[in-house]
Amino acid sequence: MEKKTPLLDEIGRKHGMKVPEDYFADFTEKMVDSLPEREIPLPEQPTLWLRVRPWVYMAAMFAGVWLMMKMFTGIFSVEKGETPQVEMTASAPEESTVEDEWIAHYVDDYTAYEMLYTEGDY
Amino acid sequence: MYLYTHKAEIMQEYNEDIVVEQLQNPATVRQAFAQVVAQYSKPLYWQIRKMVLSHDDANDLLQNTFLKAWGSIEYFRGDAKLSTWLYRIAVNETLTFLAKEREQRNLKADDADNFLLLNIESDEFFDGDRAQRLLQEAIVQLPEKQRLVFNMRYFDEMKYEEMSEIMGTSVGALKASYHHAAKKIEEYLQAHI
């Protein structure tokens, strides 16, 4: 509790207001007697769909998970070789072909002749 | 008109959990509400009375509070405390009443509600001494929400957490508001005593 300030401390917590005698006892009785009649609606009974809905949703979720697992399992089994693989027919070009290509494109006549003369047996 | 004559049922020992359960049941709602009125009429009355200062106005507003609560009892599902729910209704009723009174007098929301002091002057149910009257004068100078905070804390010693639930304001803001209110009241008292 906070400290009261000096003057508030002096006055205290009494407010000086009062009520007629037996006010609260009388008030309760009069108040309750004056309450209007009213219909309090009974809480609604849940329909069959509302009751089974959580189970249907859960079943749908499991079915979805099962389908996904089935689909992914299928994909992985294909990757493991259960279906015929496409034959890869990559073949390395022979060394001479590469050399010929290189010579054709990058070696001019003069250099070619020079090579012939320096490397050849003539 | 249903006449409630079973005074003993109103007076039976109050158990909030049981009462809240009975309020949901059409067969027991009226009896349970009677217990609610018996239990809360006093604290709610004083909360209202300290804001409007007049017994007659407080009496009317208390009746309206319970009528509103009765009219919407099916919306109370026990998520909040029953007392918090009732206090909220009472506070709304009181602030609406004060707003109308100010409107009639062309006063702004932040103006001091000095007209309320006339209620004290003319109210036969006020027998406070000079200091208590001066304290009410000082309280009336506060903006209404600060007045509400001060009354709840100073006179009723209500916990800030409970006040926070009723007023929808943070505990920090309420503490600051109370501190400022107490300071302003002290200054007013020093100037007028």
GROMACS .gro file of C-alpha atoms in nm:
model
  315
    1MET     CA    1   0.000   0.000   0.000
    2GLU     CA    2   0.127   0.342  -0.091
    3LYS     CA    3   0.214   0.591   0.177
    4LYS     CA    4  -0.062   0.842   0.223
    5THR     CA    5   0.030   1.205   0.203
    6PRO     CA    6   0.024   1.389   0.539
    7LEU     CA    7  -0.312   1.559   0.495
    8LEU     CA    8  -0.478   1.250   0.348
    9ASP     CA    9  -0.336   1.059   0.642
   10GLU     CA   10  -0.498   1.304   0.877
   11ILE     CA   11  -0.838   1.281   0.707
   12GLY     CA   12  -0.830   0.902   0.682
   13ARG     CA   13  -1.032   0.672   0.462
   14LYS     CA   14  -1.379   0.760   0.592
   15HIS     CA   15  -1.587   0.949   0.338
   16GLY     CA   16  -1.875   1.062   0.556
   17MET     CA   17  -2.148   0.918   0.335
   18LYS     CA   18  -2.418   0.693   0.473
   19VAL     CA   19  -2.725   0.505   0.355
   20PRO     CA   20  -3.081   0.473   0.489
   21GLU     CA   21  -3.131   0.210   0.756
   22ASP     CA   22  -3.153  -0.149   0.621
   23TYR     CA   23  -3.093  -0.010   0.275
   24PHE     CA   24  -2.892  -0.304   0.141
   25ALA     CA   25  -3.125  -0.575   0.276
   26ASP     CA   26  -3.429  -0.394   0.136
   27PHE     CA   27  -3.254  -0.320  -0.191
   28THR     CA   28  -3.180  -0.687  -0.257
   29GLU     CA   29  -3.538  -0.792  -0.201
   30LYS     CA   30  -3.687  -0.509  -0.405
   31MET     CA   31  -3.434  -0.557  -0.682
   32VAL     CA   32  -3.499  -0.928  -0.716
   33ASP     CA   33  -3.875  -0.875  -0.710
   34SER     CA   34  -3.849  -0.614  -0.984
   35LEU     CA   35  -3.646  -0.831  -1.223
   36PRO     CA   36  -3.848  -0.892  -1.537
   37GLU     CA   37  -3.929  -1.245  -1.648
   38ARG     CA   38  -3.702  -1.363  -1.921
   39GLU     CA   39  -3.638  -1.672  -2.120
   40ILE     CA   40  -3.287  -1.801  -2.079
   41PRO     CA   41  -3.216  -2.001  -2.396
   42LEU     CA   42  -3.093  -2.352  -2.327
   43PRO     CA   43  -2.748  -2.416  -2.465
   44GLU     CA   44  -2.782  -2.561  -2.816
   45GLN     CA   45  -2.727  -2.936  -2.854
   46PRO     CA   46  -2.442  -2.997  -3.099
   47THR     CA   47  -2.553  -3.153  -3.429
   48LEU     CA   48  -2.423  -3.491  -3.546
   49TRP     CA   49  -2.187  -3.317  -3.789
   50LEU     CA   50  -2.044  -3.096  -3.512
   51ARG     CA   51  -1.982  -3.403  -3.300
   52VAL     CA   52  -1.811  -3.611  -3.571
   53ARG     CA   53  -1.632  -3.320  -3.740
   54PRO     CA   54  -1.306  -3.348  -3.541
   55TRP     CA   55  -1.284  -3.720  -3.622
   56VAL     CA   56  -1.353  -3.658  -3.991
   57TYR     CA   57  -1.084  -3.391  -4.001
   58MET     CA   58  -0.837  -3.620  -3.829
   59ALA     CA   59  -0.916  -3.907  -4.068
   60ALA     CA   60  -0.871  -3.670  -4.365
   61MET     CA   61  -0.537  -3.561  -4.227
   62PHE     CA   62  -0.412  -3.918  -4.190
   63ALA     CA   63  -0.538  -4.003  -4.539
   64GLY     CA   64  -0.346  -3.705  -4.674
   65VAL     CA   65  -0.029  -3.812  -4.496
   66TRP     CA   66  -0.069  -4.169  -4.626
   67LEU     CA   67  -0.118  -4.046  -4.983
   68MET     CA   68   0.187  -3.825  -4.963
   69MET     CA   69   0.398  -4.108  -4.824
   70LYS     CA   70   0.276  -4.336  -5.099
   71MET     CA   71   0.359  -4.078  -5.364
   72PHE     CA   72   0.708  -4.009  -5.231
   73THR     CA   73   0.782  -4.380  -5.182
   74GLY     CA   74   0.692  -4.430  -5.550
   75ILE     CA   75   0.928  -4.157  -5.658
   76PHE     CA   76   1.216  -4.295  -5.449
   77SER     CA   77   1.169  -4.648  -5.579
   78VAL     CA   78   1.190  -4.515  -5.936
   79GLU     CA   79   1.517  -4.346  -5.847
   80LYS     CA   80   1.654  -4.672  -5.704
   81GLY     CA   81   1.630  -4.835  -6.050
   82GLU     CA   82   1.303  -5.023  -6.056
   83THR     CA   83   1.224  -4.862  -6.390
   84PRO     CA   84   1.461  -4.877  -6.690
   85GLN     CA   85   1.719  -4.607  -6.690
   86VAL     CA   86   1.781  -4.403  -6.997
   87GLU     CA   87   2.113  -4.508  -7.134
   88MET     CA   88   2.360  -4.229  -7.136
   89THR     CA   89   2.565  -4.241  -7.452
   90ALA     CA   90   2.820  -3.981  -7.379
   91SER     CA   91   3.148  -4.064  -7.534
   92ALA     CA   92   3.473  -3.878  -7.517
   93PRO     CA   93   3.607  -3.754  -7.848
   94GLU     CA   94   3.929  -3.910  -7.955
   95GLU     CA   95   4.245  -3.710  -7.893
   96SER     CA   96   4.331  -3.679  -8.258
   97THR     CA   97   3.994  -3.526  -8.340
   98VAL     CA   98   4.043  -3.257  -8.078
   99GLU     CA   99   4.387  -3.187  -8.211
  100ASP     CA  100   4.257  -3.162  -8.566
  101GLU     CA  101   3.983  -2.925  -8.458
  102TRP     CA  102   4.232  -2.713  -8.270
  103ILE     CA  103   4.464  -2.699  -8.560
  104ALA     CA  104   4.187  -2.614  -8.802
  105HIS     CA  105   4.069  -2.321  -8.599
  106TYR     CA  106   4.368  -2.176  -8.422
  107VAL     CA  107   4.675  -2.259  -8.628
  108ASP     CA  108   4.739  -2.051  -8.934
  109ASP     CA  109   4.918  -2.173  -9.244
  110TYR     CA  110   5.254  -2.034  -9.152
  111THR     CA  111   5.252  -2.191  -8.808
  112ALA     CA  112   5.128  -2.518  -8.956
  113TYR     CA  113   5.411  -2.532  -9.191
  114GLU     CA  114   5.654  -2.438  -8.923
  115MET     CA  115   5.520  -2.719  -8.709
  116LEU     CA  116   5.552  -2.956  -8.992
  117TYR     CA  117   5.909  -2.867  -9.041
  118THR     CA  118   6.019  -2.869  -8.683
  119GLU     CA  119   5.823  -3.174  -8.564
  120GLY     CA  120   5.826  -3.381  -8.881
  121ASP     CA  121   6.082  -3.621  -9.004
  122TYR     CA  122   6.146  -3.437  -9.326
  123MET     CA  123  -4.466  -1.039  -1.176
  124TYR     CA  124  -4.252  -1.293  -1.001
  125LEU     CA  125  -4.237  -1.220  -0.633
  126TYR     CA  126  -3.927  -1.339  -0.458
  127THR     CA  127  -4.027  -1.426  -0.107
  128HIS     CA  128  -3.766  -1.683  -0.010
  129LYS     CA  129  -3.544  -1.452   0.188
  130ALA     CA  130  -3.358  -1.752   0.329
  131GLU     CA  131  -3.242  -1.847  -0.018
  132ILE     CA  132  -3.098  -1.500  -0.071
  133MET     CA  133  -2.917  -1.519   0.258
  134GLN     CA  134  -2.764  -1.864   0.205
  135GLU     CA  135  -2.388  -1.896   0.206
  136TYR     CA  136  -2.238  -1.751  -0.109
  137ASN     CA  137  -2.021  -1.978  -0.323
  138GLU     CA  138  -1.915  -1.808  -0.647
  139ASP     CA  139  -1.844  -2.130  -0.841
  140ILE     CA  140  -2.185  -2.272  -0.760
  141VAL     CA  141  -2.359  -1.941  -0.830
  142VAL     CA  142  -2.188  -1.906  -1.170
  143GLU     CA  143  -2.298  -2.260  -1.257
  144GLN     CA  144  -2.653  -2.187  -1.146
  145LEU     CA  145  -2.660  -1.870  -1.356
  146GLN     CA  146  -2.623  -2.088  -1.668
  147ASN     CA  147  -2.924  -2.298  -1.578
  148PRO     CA  148  -3.270  -2.152  -1.655
  149ALA     CA  149  -3.416  -2.341  -1.359
  150THR     CA  150  -3.183  -2.179  -1.106
  151VAL     CA  151  -3.083  -1.851  -1.268
  152ARG     CA  152  -3.324  -1.633  -1.072
  153GLN     CA  153  -3.229  -1.775  -0.736
  154ALA     CA  154  -2.860  -1.746  -0.823
  155PHE     CA  155  -2.901  -1.387  -0.938
  156ALA     CA  156  -3.068  -1.302  -0.608
  157GLN     CA  157  -2.753  -1.420  -0.435
  158VAL     CA  158  -2.542  -1.210  -0.671
  159VAL     CA  159  -2.747  -0.900  -0.585
  160ALA     CA  160  -2.714  -0.972  -0.213
  161GLN     CA  161  -2.341  -1.025  -0.245
  162TYR     CA  162  -2.247  -0.733  -0.467
  163SER     CA  163  -2.502  -0.458  -0.402
  164LYS     CA  164  -2.295  -0.307  -0.121
  165PRO     CA  165  -1.952  -0.279  -0.290
  166LEU     CA  166  -2.108  -0.168  -0.618
  167TYR     CA  167  -2.325   0.089  -0.443
  168TRP     CA  168  -2.025   0.248  -0.272
  169GLN     CA  169  -1.828   0.249  -0.592
  170ILE     CA  170  -2.110   0.436  -0.766
  171ARG     CA  171  -2.194   0.659  -0.471
  172LYS     CA  172  -1.839   0.788  -0.439
  173MET     CA  173  -1.855   0.894  -0.803
  174VAL     CA  174  -2.198   1.060  -0.807
  175LEU     CA  175  -2.206   1.157  -0.436
  176SER     CA  176  -2.586   1.149  -0.418
  177HIS     CA  177  -2.766   0.853  -0.258
  178ASP     CA  178  -3.066   0.879  -0.491
  179ASP     CA  179  -2.853   0.880  -0.806
  180ALA     CA  180  -2.642   0.596  -0.671
  181ASN     CA  181  -2.955   0.394  -0.594
  182ASP     CA  182  -3.089   0.444  -0.948
  183LEU     CA  183  -2.756   0.356  -1.106
  184LEU     CA  184  -2.722   0.045  -0.891
  185GLN     CA  185  -3.065  -0.073  -1.004
  186ASN     CA  186  -2.971  -0.008  -1.367
  187THR     CA  187  -2.649  -0.200  -1.317
  188PHE     CA  188  -2.830  -0.511  -1.196
  189LEU     CA  189  -3.100  -0.478  -1.462
  190LYS     CA  190  -2.832  -0.466  -1.732
  191ALA     CA  191  -2.656  -0.764  -1.577
  192TRP     CA  192  -2.984  -0.957  -1.562
  193GLY     CA  193  -3.061  -0.867  -1.922
  194SER     CA  194  -2.733  -1.005  -2.046
  195ILE     CA  195  -2.670  -1.284  -1.799
  196GLU     CA  196  -2.657  -1.546  -2.075
  197TYR     CA  197  -2.347  -1.370  -2.213
  198PHE     CA  198  -2.164  -1.420  -1.885
  199ARG     CA  199  -1.983  -1.751  -1.927
  200GLY     CA  200  -1.747  -1.728  -1.633
  201ASP     CA  201  -1.442  -1.627  -1.840
  202ALA     CA  202  -1.394  -1.320  -1.620
  203LYS     CA  203  -1.472  -1.296  -1.251
  204LEU     CA  204  -1.833  -1.216  -1.175
  205SER     CA  205  -1.725  -0.917  -0.965
  206THR     CA  206  -1.514  -0.779  -1.251
  207TRP     CA  207  -1.806  -0.814  -1.493
  208LEU     CA  208  -2.045  -0.636  -1.253
  209TYR     CA  209  -1.795  -0.360  -1.174
  210ARG     CA  210  -1.750  -0.298  -1.547
  211ILE     CA  211  -2.125  -0.257  -1.591
  212ALA     CA  212  -2.144  -0.028  -1.287
  213VAL     CA  213  -1.852   0.185  -1.407
  214ASN     CA  214  -2.004   0.218  -1.754
  215GLU     CA  215  -2.340   0.316  -1.610
  216THR     CA  216  -2.178   0.574  -1.383
  217LEU     CA  217  -1.962   0.729  -1.656
  218THR     CA  218  -2.260   0.744  -1.893
  219PHE     CA  219  -2.465   0.917  -1.624
  220LEU     CA  220  -2.189   1.170  -1.555
  221ALA     CA  221  -2.142   1.237  -1.926
  222LYS     CA  222  -2.515   1.315  -1.959
  223GLU     CA  223  -2.504   1.542  -1.655
  224ARG     CA  224  -2.207   1.730  -1.798
  225GLU     CA  225  -2.375   1.760  -2.136
  226GLN     CA  226  -2.679   1.919  -1.973
  227ARG     CA  227  -2.448   2.173  -1.811
  228ASN     CA  228  -2.233   2.230  -2.122
  229LEU     CA  229  -1.923   2.107  -1.944
  230LYS     CA  230  -1.628   1.942  -2.115
  231ALA     CA  231  -1.511   1.593  -2.022
  232ASP     CA  232  -1.203   1.725  -1.838
  233ASP     CA  233  -1.384   1.996  -1.645
  234ALA     CA  234  -1.416   1.949  -1.272
  235ASP     CA  235  -1.755   1.808  -1.178
  236ASN     CA  236  -1.820   2.077  -0.920
  237PHE     CA  237  -2.194   2.041  -0.972
  238LEU     CA  238  -2.164   1.711  -0.785
  239LEU     CA  239  -2.077   1.902  -0.471
  240LEU     CA  240  -2.432   2.033  -0.467
  241ASN     CA  241  -2.536   1.670  -0.416
  242ILE     CA  242  -2.330   1.660  -0.100
  243GLU     CA  243  -2.468   1.991   0.024
  244SER     CA  244  -2.825   1.876  -0.022
  245ASP     CA  245  -2.784   1.508   0.059
  246GLU     CA  246  -2.930   1.406   0.391
  247PHE     CA  247  -2.713   1.095   0.375
  248PHE     CA  248  -2.388   1.283   0.409
  249ASP     CA  249  -2.273   1.359   0.757
  250GLY     CA  250  -1.901   1.403   0.700
  251ASP     CA  251  -1.699   1.663   0.886
  252ARG     CA  252  -1.528   1.962   0.724
  253ALA     CA  253  -1.215   1.766   0.634
  254GLN     CA  254  -1.416   1.488   0.468
  255ARG     CA  255  -1.617   1.746   0.275
  256LEU     CA  256  -1.294   1.913   0.166
  257LEU     CA  257  -1.157   1.578   0.056
  258GLN     CA  258  -1.464   1.524  -0.164
  259GLU     CA  259  -1.415   1.873  -0.307
  260ALA     CA  260  -1.057   1.785  -0.391
  261ILE     CA  261  -1.157   1.451  -0.549
  262VAL     CA  262  -1.419   1.620  -0.765
  263GLN     CA  263  -1.144   1.837  -0.922
  264LEU     CA  264  -0.988   1.525  -1.075
  265PRO     CA  265  -1.075   1.398  -1.422
  266GLU     CA  266  -1.343   1.131  -1.383
  267LYS     CA  267  -1.124   0.828  -1.465
  268GLN     CA  268  -0.855   0.944  -1.226
  269ARG     CA  269  -1.129   0.993  -0.967
  270LEU     CA  270  -1.242   0.638  -1.026
  271VAL     CA  271  -0.888   0.508  -0.978
  272PHE     CA  272  -0.839   0.714  -0.663
  273ASN     CA  273  -1.167   0.597  -0.509
  274MET     CA  274  -1.102   0.231  -0.585
  275ARG     CA  275  -0.754   0.244  -0.443
  276TYR     CA  276  -0.784   0.489  -0.156
  277PHE     CA  277  -1.121   0.401  -0.007
  278ASP     CA  278  -1.165   0.038  -0.117
  279GLU     CA  279  -0.796  -0.060  -0.125
  280MET     CA  280  -0.864  -0.255  -0.441
  281LYS     CA  281  -0.569  -0.436  -0.599
  282TYR     CA  282  -0.425  -0.276  -0.911
  283GLU     CA  283  -0.460  -0.607  -1.097
  284GLU     CA  284  -0.834  -0.612  -1.031
  285MET     CA  285  -0.866  -0.246  -1.125
  286SER     CA  286  -0.678  -0.323  -1.444
  287GLU     CA  287  -0.929  -0.594  -1.536
  288ILE     CA  288  -1.225  -0.367  -1.464
  289MET     CA  289  -1.095  -0.060  -1.643
  290GLY     CA  290  -0.895  -0.225  -1.920
  291THR     CA  291  -0.589  -0.016  -1.831
  292SER     CA  292  -0.238  -0.138  -1.753
  293VAL     CA  293  -0.126  -0.168  -1.392
  294GLY     CA  294   0.156   0.079  -1.458
  295ALA     CA  295  -0.084   0.341  -1.590
  296LEU     CA  296  -0.312   0.290  -1.289
  297LYS     CA  297  -0.024   0.330  -1.043
  298ALA     CA  298   0.087   0.648  -1.216
  299SER     CA  299  -0.270   0.776  -1.223
  300TYR     CA  300  -0.317   0.711  -0.850
  301HIS     CA  301   0.013   0.876  -0.767
  302HIS     CA  302  -0.079   1.191  -0.963
  303ALA     CA  303  -0.428   1.196  -0.814
  304ALA     CA  304  -0.295   1.176  -0.458
  305LYS     CA  305  -0.049   1.456  -0.532
  306LYS     CA  306  -0.319   1.683  -0.678
  307ILE     CA  307  -0.547   1.615  -0.382
  308GLU     CA  308  -0.271   1.691  -0.136
  309GLU     CA  309  -0.202   2.021  -0.314
  310TYR     CA  310  -0.572   2.109  -0.312
  311LEU     CA  311  -0.601   2.028   0.056
  312GLN     CA  312  -0.294   2.234   0.143
  313ALA     CA  313  -0.437   2.531  -0.045
  314HIS     CA  314  -0.782   2.512   0.112
  315ILE     CA  315  -0.738   2.379   0.462
   0.00000   0.00000   0.00000
